[in-house]
Short mmCIF file of C-alpha atoms and ligand atoms in Angstrom, two decimals:
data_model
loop_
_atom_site.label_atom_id
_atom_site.label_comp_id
_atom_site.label_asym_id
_atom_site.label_seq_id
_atom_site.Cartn_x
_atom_site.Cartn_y
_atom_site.Cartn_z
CA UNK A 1 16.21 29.97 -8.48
CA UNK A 2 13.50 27.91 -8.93
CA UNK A 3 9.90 29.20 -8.39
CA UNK A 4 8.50 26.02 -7.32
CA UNK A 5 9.83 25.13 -3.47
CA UNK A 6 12.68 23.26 -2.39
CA UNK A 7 11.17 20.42 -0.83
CA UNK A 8 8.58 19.53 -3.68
CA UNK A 9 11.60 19.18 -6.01
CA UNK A 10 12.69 16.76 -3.96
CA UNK A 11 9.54 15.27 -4.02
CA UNK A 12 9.01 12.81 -7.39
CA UNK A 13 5.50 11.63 -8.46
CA UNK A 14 4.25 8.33 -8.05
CA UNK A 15 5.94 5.85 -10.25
CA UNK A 16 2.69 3.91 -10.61
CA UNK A 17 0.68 6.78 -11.80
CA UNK A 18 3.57 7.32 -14.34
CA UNK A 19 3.70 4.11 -15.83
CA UNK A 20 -0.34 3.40 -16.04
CA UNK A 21 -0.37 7.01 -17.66
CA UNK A 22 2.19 5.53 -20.36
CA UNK A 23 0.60 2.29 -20.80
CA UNK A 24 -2.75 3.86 -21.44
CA UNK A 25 -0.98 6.14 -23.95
CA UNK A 26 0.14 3.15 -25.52
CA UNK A 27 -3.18 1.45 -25.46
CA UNK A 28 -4.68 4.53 -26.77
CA UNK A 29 -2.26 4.15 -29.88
CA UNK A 30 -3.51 0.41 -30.61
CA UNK A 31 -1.09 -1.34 -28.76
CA UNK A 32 -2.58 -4.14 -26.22
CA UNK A 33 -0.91 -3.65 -22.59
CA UNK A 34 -1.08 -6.10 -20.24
CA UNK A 35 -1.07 -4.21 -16.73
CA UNK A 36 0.92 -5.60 -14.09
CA UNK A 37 1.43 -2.10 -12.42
CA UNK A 38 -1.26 -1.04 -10.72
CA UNK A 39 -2.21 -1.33 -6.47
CA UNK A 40 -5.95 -2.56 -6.72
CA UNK A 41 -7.77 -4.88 -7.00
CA UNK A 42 -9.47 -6.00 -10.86
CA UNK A 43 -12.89 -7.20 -8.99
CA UNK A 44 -15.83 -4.68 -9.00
CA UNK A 45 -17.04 -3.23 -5.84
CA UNK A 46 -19.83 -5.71 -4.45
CA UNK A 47 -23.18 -4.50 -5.31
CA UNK A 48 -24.71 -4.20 -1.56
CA UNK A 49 -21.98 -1.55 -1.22
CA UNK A 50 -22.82 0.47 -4.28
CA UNK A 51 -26.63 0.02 -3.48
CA UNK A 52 -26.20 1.80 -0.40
CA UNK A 53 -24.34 4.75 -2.13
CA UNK A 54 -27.16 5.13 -4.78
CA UNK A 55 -29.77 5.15 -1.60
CA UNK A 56 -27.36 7.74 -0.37
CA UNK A 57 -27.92 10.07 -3.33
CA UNK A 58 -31.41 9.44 -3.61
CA UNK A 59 -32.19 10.32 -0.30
CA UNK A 60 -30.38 13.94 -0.99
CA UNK A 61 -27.17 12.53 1.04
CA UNK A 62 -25.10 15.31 -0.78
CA UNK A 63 -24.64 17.96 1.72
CA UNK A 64 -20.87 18.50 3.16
CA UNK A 65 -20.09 15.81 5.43
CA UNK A 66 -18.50 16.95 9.06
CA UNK A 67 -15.41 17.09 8.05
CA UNK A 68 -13.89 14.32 11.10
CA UNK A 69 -16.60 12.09 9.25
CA UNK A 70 -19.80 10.79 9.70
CA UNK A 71 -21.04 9.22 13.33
CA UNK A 72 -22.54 6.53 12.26
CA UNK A 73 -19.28 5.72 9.88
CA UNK A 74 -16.90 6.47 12.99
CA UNK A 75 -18.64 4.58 14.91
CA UNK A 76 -18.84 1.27 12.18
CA UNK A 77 -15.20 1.70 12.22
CA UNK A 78 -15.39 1.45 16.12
CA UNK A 79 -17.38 -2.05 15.31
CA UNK A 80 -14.92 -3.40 12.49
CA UNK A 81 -11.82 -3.47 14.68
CA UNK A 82 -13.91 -5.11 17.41
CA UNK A 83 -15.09 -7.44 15.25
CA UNK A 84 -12.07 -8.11 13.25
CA UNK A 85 -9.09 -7.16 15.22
CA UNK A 86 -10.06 -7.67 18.79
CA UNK A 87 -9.40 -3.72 19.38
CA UNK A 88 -11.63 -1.08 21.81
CA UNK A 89 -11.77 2.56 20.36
CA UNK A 90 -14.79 4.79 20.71
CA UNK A 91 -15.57 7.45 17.40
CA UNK A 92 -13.99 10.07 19.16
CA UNK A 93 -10.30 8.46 18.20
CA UNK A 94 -11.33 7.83 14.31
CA UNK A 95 -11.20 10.35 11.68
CA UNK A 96 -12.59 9.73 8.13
CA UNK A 97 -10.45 10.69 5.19
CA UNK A 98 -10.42 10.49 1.24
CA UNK A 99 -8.15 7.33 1.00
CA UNK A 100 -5.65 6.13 3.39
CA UNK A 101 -3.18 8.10 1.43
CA UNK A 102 -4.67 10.81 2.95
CA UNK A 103 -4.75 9.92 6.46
CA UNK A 104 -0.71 9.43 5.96
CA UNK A 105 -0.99 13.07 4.74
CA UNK A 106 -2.36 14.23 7.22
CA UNK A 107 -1.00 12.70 10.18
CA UNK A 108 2.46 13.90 8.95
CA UNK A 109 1.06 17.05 7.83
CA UNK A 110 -0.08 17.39 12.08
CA UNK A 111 2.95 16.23 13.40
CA UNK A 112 6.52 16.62 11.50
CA UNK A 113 8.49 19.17 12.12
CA UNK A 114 11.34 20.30 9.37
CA UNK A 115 13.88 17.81 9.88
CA UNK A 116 12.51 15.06 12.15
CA UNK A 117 12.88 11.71 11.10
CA UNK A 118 10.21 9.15 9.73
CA UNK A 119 11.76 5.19 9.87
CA UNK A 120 10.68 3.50 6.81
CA UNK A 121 11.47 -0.44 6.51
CA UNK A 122 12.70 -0.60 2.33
CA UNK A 123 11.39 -1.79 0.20
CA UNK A 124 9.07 0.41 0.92
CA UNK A 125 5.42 1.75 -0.73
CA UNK A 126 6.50 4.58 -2.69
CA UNK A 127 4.39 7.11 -1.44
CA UNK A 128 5.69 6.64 2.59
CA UNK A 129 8.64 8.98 1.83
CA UNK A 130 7.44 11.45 -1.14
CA UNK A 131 4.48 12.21 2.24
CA UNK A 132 7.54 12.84 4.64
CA UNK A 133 10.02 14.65 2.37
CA UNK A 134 6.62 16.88 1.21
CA UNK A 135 5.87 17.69 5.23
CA UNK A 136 10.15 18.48 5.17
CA UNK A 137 10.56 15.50 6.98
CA UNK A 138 13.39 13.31 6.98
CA UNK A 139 12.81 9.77 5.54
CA UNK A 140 15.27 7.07 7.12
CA UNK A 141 15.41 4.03 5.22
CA UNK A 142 15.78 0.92 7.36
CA UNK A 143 16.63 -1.83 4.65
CA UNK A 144 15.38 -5.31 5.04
CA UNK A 145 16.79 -8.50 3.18
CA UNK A 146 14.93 -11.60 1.20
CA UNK A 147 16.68 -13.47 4.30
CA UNK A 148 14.56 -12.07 6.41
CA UNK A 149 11.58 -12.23 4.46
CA UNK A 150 11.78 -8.41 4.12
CA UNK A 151 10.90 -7.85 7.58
CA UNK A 152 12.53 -5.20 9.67
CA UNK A 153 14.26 -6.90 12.85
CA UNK A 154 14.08 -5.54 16.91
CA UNK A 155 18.12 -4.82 15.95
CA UNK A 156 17.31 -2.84 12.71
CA UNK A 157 14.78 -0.74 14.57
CA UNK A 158 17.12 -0.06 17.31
CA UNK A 159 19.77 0.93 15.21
CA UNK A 160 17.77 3.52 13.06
CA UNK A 161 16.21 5.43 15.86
CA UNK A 162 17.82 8.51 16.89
CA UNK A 163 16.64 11.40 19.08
CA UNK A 164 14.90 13.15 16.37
CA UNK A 165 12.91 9.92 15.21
CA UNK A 166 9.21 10.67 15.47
CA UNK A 167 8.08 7.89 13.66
CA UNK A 168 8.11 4.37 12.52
CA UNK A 169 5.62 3.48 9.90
CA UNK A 170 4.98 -0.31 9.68
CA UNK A 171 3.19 -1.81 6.49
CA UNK A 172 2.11 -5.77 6.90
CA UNK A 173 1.07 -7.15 4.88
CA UNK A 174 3.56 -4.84 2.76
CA UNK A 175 3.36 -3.52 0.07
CA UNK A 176 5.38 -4.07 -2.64
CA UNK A 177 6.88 -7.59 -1.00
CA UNK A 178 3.50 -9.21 0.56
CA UNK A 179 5.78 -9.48 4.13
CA UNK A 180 3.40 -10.28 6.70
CA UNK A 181 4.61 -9.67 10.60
CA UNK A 182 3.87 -12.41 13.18
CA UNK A 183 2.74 -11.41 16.49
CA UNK A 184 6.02 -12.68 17.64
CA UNK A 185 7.93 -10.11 14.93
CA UNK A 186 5.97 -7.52 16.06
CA UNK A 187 6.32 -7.82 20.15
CA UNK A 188 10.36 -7.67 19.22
CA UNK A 189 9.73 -4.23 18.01
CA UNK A 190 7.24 -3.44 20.56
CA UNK A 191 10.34 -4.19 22.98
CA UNK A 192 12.58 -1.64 21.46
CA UNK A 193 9.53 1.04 20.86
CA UNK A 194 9.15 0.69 24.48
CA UNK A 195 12.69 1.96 25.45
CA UNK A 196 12.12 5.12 23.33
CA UNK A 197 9.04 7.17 24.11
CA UNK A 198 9.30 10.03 21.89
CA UNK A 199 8.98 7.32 18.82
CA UNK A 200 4.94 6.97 17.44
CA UNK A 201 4.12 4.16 15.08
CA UNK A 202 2.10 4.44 11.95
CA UNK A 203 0.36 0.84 11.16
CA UNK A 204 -0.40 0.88 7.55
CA UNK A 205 -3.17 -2.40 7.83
CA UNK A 206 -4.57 -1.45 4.65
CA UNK A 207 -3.52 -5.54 3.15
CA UNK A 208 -4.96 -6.96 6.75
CA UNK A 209 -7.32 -8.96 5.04
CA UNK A 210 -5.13 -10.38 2.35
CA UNK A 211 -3.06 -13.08 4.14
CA UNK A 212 -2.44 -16.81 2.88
CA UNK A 213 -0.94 -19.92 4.00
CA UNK A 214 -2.89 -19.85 7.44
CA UNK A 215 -1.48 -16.75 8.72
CA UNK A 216 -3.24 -14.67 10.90
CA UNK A 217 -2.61 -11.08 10.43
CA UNK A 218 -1.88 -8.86 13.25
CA UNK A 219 -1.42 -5.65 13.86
CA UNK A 220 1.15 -4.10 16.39
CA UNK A 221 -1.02 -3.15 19.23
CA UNK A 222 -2.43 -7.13 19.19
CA UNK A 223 1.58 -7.85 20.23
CA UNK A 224 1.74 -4.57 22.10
CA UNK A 225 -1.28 -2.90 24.02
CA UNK A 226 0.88 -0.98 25.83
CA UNK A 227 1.76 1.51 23.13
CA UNK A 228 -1.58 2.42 22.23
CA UNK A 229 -0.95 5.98 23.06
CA UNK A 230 1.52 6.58 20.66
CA UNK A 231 -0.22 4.51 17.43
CA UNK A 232 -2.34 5.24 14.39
CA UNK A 233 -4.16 2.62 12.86
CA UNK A 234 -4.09 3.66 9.14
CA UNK A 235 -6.75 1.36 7.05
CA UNK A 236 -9.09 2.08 4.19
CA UNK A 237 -11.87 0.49 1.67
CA UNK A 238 -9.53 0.06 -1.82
CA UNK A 239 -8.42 -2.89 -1.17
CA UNK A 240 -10.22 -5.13 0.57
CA UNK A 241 -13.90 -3.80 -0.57
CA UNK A 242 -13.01 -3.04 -4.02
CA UNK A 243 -13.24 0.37 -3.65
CA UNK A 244 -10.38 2.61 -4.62
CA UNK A 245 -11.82 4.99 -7.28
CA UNK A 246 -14.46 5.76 -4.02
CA UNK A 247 -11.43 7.18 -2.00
CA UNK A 248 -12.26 6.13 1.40
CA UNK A 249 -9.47 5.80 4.16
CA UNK A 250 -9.54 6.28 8.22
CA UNK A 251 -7.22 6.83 11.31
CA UNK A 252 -7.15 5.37 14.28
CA UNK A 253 -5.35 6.99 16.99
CA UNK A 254 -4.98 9.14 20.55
CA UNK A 255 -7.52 11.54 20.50
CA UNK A 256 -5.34 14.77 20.31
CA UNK A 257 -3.60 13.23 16.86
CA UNK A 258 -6.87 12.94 15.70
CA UNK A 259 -7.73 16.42 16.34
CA UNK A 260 -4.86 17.87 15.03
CA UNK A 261 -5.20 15.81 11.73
CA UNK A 262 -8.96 16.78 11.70
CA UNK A 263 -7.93 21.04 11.63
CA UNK A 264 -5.42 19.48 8.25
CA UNK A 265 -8.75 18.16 6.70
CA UNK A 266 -10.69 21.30 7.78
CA UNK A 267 -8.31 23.44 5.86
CA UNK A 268 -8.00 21.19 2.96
CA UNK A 269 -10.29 18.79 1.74
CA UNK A 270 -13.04 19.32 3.81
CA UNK A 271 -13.53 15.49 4.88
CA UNK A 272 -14.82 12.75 2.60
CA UNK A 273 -17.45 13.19 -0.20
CA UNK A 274 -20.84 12.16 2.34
CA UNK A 275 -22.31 9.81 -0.17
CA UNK A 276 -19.24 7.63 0.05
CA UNK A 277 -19.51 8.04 3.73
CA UNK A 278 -23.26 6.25 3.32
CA UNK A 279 -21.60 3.42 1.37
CA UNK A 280 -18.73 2.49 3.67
CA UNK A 281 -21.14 2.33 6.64
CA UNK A 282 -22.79 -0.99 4.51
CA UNK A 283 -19.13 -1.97 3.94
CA UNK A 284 -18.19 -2.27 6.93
CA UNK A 285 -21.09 -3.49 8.65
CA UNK A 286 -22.49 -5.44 5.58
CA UNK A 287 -22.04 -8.64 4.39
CA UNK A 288 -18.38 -9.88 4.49
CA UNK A 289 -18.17 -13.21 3.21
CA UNK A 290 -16.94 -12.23 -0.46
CA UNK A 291 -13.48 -11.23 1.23
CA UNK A 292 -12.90 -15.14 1.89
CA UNK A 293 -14.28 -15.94 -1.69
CA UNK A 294 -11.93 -13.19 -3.68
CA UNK A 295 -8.81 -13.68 -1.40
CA UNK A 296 -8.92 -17.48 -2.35
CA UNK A 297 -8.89 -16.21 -5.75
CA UNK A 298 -5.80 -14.09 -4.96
CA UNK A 299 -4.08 -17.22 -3.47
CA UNK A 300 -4.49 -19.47 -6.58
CA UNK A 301 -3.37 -16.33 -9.21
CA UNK A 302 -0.33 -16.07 -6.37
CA UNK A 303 0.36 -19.90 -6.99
CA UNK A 304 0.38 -19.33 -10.44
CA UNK A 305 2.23 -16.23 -11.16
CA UNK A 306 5.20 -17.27 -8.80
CA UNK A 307 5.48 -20.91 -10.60
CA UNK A 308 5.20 -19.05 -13.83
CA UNK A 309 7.78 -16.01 -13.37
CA UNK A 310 10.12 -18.64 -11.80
CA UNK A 311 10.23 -20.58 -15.27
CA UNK A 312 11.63 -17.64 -16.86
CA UNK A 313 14.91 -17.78 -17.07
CA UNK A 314 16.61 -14.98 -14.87
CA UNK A 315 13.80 -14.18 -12.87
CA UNK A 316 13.27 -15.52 -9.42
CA UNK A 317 10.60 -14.47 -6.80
CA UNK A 318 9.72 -15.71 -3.21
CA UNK A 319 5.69 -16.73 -2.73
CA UNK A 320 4.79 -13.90 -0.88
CA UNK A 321 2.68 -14.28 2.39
CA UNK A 322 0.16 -11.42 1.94
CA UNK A 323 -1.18 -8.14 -0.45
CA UNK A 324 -0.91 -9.09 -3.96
CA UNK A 325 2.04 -8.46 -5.38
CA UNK A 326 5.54 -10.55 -6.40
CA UNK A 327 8.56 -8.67 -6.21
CA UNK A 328 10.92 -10.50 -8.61
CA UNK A 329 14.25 -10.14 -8.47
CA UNK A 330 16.21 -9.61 -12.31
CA UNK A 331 19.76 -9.31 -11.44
CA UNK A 332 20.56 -12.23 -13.87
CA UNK A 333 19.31 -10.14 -16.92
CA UNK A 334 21.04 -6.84 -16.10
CA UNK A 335 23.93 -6.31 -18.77
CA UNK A 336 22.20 -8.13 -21.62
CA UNK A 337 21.34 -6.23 -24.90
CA UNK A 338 17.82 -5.32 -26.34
CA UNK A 339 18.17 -6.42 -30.28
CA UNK A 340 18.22 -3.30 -31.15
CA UNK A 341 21.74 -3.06 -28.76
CA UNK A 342 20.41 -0.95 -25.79
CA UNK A 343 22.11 -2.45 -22.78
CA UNK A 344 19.54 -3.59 -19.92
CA UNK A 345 22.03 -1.58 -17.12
CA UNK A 346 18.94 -1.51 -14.17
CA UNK A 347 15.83 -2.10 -13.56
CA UNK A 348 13.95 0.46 -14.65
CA UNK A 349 15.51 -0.08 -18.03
CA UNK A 350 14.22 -3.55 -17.74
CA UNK A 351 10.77 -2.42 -17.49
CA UNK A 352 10.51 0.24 -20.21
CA UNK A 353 11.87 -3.61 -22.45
CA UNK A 354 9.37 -5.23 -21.06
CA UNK A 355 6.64 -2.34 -21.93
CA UNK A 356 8.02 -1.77 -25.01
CA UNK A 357 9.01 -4.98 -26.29
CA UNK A 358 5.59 -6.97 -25.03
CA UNK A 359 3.29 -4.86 -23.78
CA UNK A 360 3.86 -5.62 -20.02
CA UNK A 361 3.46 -3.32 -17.19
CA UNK A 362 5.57 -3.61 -14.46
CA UNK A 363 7.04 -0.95 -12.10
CA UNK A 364 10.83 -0.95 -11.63
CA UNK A 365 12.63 -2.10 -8.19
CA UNK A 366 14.06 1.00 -7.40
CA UNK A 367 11.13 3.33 -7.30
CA UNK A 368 10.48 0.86 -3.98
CA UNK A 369 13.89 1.63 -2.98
CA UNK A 370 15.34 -1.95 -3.42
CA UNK A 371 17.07 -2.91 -7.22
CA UNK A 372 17.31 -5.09 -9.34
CA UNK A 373 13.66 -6.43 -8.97
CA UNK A 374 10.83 -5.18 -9.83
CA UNK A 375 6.81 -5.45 -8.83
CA UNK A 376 4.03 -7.44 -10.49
CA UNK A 377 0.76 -7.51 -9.50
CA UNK A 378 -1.51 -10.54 -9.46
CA UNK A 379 -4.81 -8.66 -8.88
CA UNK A 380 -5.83 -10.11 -12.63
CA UNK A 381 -7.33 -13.06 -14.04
CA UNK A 382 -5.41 -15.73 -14.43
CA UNK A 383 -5.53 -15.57 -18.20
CA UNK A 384 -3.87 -11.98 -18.12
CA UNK A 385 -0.87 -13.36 -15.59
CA UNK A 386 -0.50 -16.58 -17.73
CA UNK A 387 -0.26 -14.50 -21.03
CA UNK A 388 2.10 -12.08 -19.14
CA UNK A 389 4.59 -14.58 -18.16
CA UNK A 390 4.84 -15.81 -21.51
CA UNK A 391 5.08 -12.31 -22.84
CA UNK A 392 8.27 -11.96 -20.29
CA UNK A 393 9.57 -15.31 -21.03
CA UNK A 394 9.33 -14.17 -24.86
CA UNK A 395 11.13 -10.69 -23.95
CA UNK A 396 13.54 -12.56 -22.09
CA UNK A 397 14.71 -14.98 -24.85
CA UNK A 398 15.15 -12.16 -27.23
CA UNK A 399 17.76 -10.50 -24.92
CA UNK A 400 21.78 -11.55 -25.67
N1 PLP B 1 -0.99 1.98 1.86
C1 PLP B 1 -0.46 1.07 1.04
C2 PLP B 1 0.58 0.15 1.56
C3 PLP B 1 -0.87 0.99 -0.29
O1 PLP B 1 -0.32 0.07 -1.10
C4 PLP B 1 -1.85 1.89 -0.76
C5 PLP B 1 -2.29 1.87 -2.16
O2 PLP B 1 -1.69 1.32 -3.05
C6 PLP B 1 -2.38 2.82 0.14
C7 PLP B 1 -1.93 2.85 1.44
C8 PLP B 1 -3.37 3.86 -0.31
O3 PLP B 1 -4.65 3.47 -0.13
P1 PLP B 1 -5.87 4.44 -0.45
O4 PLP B 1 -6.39 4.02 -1.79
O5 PLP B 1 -6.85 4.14 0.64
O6 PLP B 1 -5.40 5.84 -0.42
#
């Protein structure tokens, strides 16, 4: 019998942290790795934002926050979905967490009990099940196709809910296939949330602001009001403001969710480090215009990695419509042979190649729970991405 328990065996750790802590081993050993792997963004946080946490520290901002979070920080979050997605909440319904991650945590951590189920649209961000099957949840994988742009359908939500279904958590844009939800998309599912009460909805909005083509991002309760008493607005700084080392996230939500995620963070982490708290005020209420400036920057490194992967020879990915990621699919090189004669049987074996071979990060298809692909991010200059696509298309023509 194993000491450890049952449910964190089942549990397996991120396969991004694993494969930056392997690049940087191989970095540290002379090699140069191009990373492709990691969730966030390569600009630096803007410089208004870190002002404000220096004037934080100065000004002995360093006590222990209220754990909830700040109320001048729960109430700029009040202001930013005003402002930016035409929502009413007053602070009382926002609590202030270390990363979004951790508002996921948490909400599950408050609500799941052993065995109820968690509807997860697949491909999926890796973490949305390790959270459930940690809380002894039951993740329920509701697979989505290319066809449909990876979106889950009003039919594929009907048929995964069952009475024990206490959650749907919906991620757009998504993460890892940049599938963005139209307000059409998302009444359909507000249609078939409707007909089942005892189902709450998890919006993971943490891409919102990283849409292209003209799309307008929305978030369920835009297509569905109605349901507000049974959502949670999950969001955070990493993304958007540059900021994920700072490890700021918040929840949206009916008041008694909030409460009952607030007595998690009371008992764990003790709420958000208060300096941090200082800083995301001037993020969120500061100047926003560099989000237009960088995300125009994401849209041209899109343009080019998906023109340049789609050269390579057995590689094909769709342009995707939001985040900042291409999920390529590689079923074309499965069965070929490394030189050395290793045969390329799945994705993740097509990775370590890549890795090994060139020097490219990438994380395998099925940690996302949809093979043979297999994620690359385009938050890098455009000299890394064209450099990595020749590196692939080199790795590529050395396979037989
Ligand atoms: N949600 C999604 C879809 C993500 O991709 C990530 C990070 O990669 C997070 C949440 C976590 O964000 P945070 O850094 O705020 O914990």
């Amino acid at each position: 019998m194993s000491f450890l328990a049952e449910h964190i065996l089942q549990v397996k750790p991120s396969a991004v942290s694993l494969m930056s802590a392997r690049a940087l081993e191989m970095e540290r050993r002379g090699r140069d790795i191009l990373r492709l792997s990691a969730g966030e963004p390569d600009f630096p946080t803007p410089d208004h934002i870190k002002v404000a946490c220096i004037k934080a520290l100065c000004e002995n901002k360093t006590k222990y926050p209220p754990v909830i979070g700040l109320p001048e920080l729960r109430q700029a979050v009040c202001v930013k979905l005003n402002r930016d997605n035409d929502l009413d909440y007053s602070p009382e319904q926002v609590i202030v967490s270390s990363g979004a991650k951790q508002v996921l945590y948490n909400a599950l951590a408050a609500s799941l009990n052993s065995g109820d189920e968690v509807i997860i649209p697949s491909p999926y961000w890796m973490s949305y099940p390790a959270i459930v099957r940690l809380h002894r949840g039951s993740p329920v994988l509701a697979p989505t196709t290319p066809e449909s742009g990876f979106k889950l359908g009003a039919e594929d939500l009907e048929r995964a809910i069952t009475p024990r279904t206490k959650w749907l958590i919906l991620n757009t844009p998504g993460n890892p296939t940049g599938a963005v939800y139209s307000r059409e998309d998302l009444a359909g599912l507000g249609e078939v949330l409707r007909r089942h009460p005892q189902v709450w909805t998890m919006c993971d909005d943490i891409y919102e602001h990283l849409v292209f083509d003209g799309l307008r991002f929305a978030t369920l309760l835009n297509a569905a009001p109605d349901l507000r008493d049974r959502v949670l607005l999950v969001n955070g700084l990493s993304k958007t403001y540059s900021m994920p080392g700072w490890r700021l996230g918040y929840g949206v939500g009916p008041e008694s969710l909030i409460q009952a995620m607030f007595k998690v963070q009371s008992q764990s982490t003790s709420g958000a480090a208060t300096f941090v708290q200082w800083a995301a005020v001037e993020a969120l209420l500061g100047d926003q215009s560099f989000i237009r400036a960088r995300n125009e920057a994401f849209r041209e490194r899109r343009d080019l990695m998906v023109a340049l992967v789609n050269r390579v020879e057995g590689l094909a990915c769709r342009p995707p419509q939001g985040a900042f990621y291409c999920y390529v699919s590689c079923r074309a090189l499965l069965e070929r042979k490394t030189r050395e004669g290793r045969v390329i049987g799945k994705d993740e074996d097509l990775v370590s190649y890549f890795l090994d071979e060139v020097g490219v990060a990438a994380i395998h298809g099925a940690a996302f729970g949809l093979s043979p692909y297999f994620r690359l991010s385009f938050a890098a200059s455009q000299e890394v991405i064209r450099q990595a696509c020749e590196r692939l298309e080199d790795a590529r023509g050395r396979l037989k």
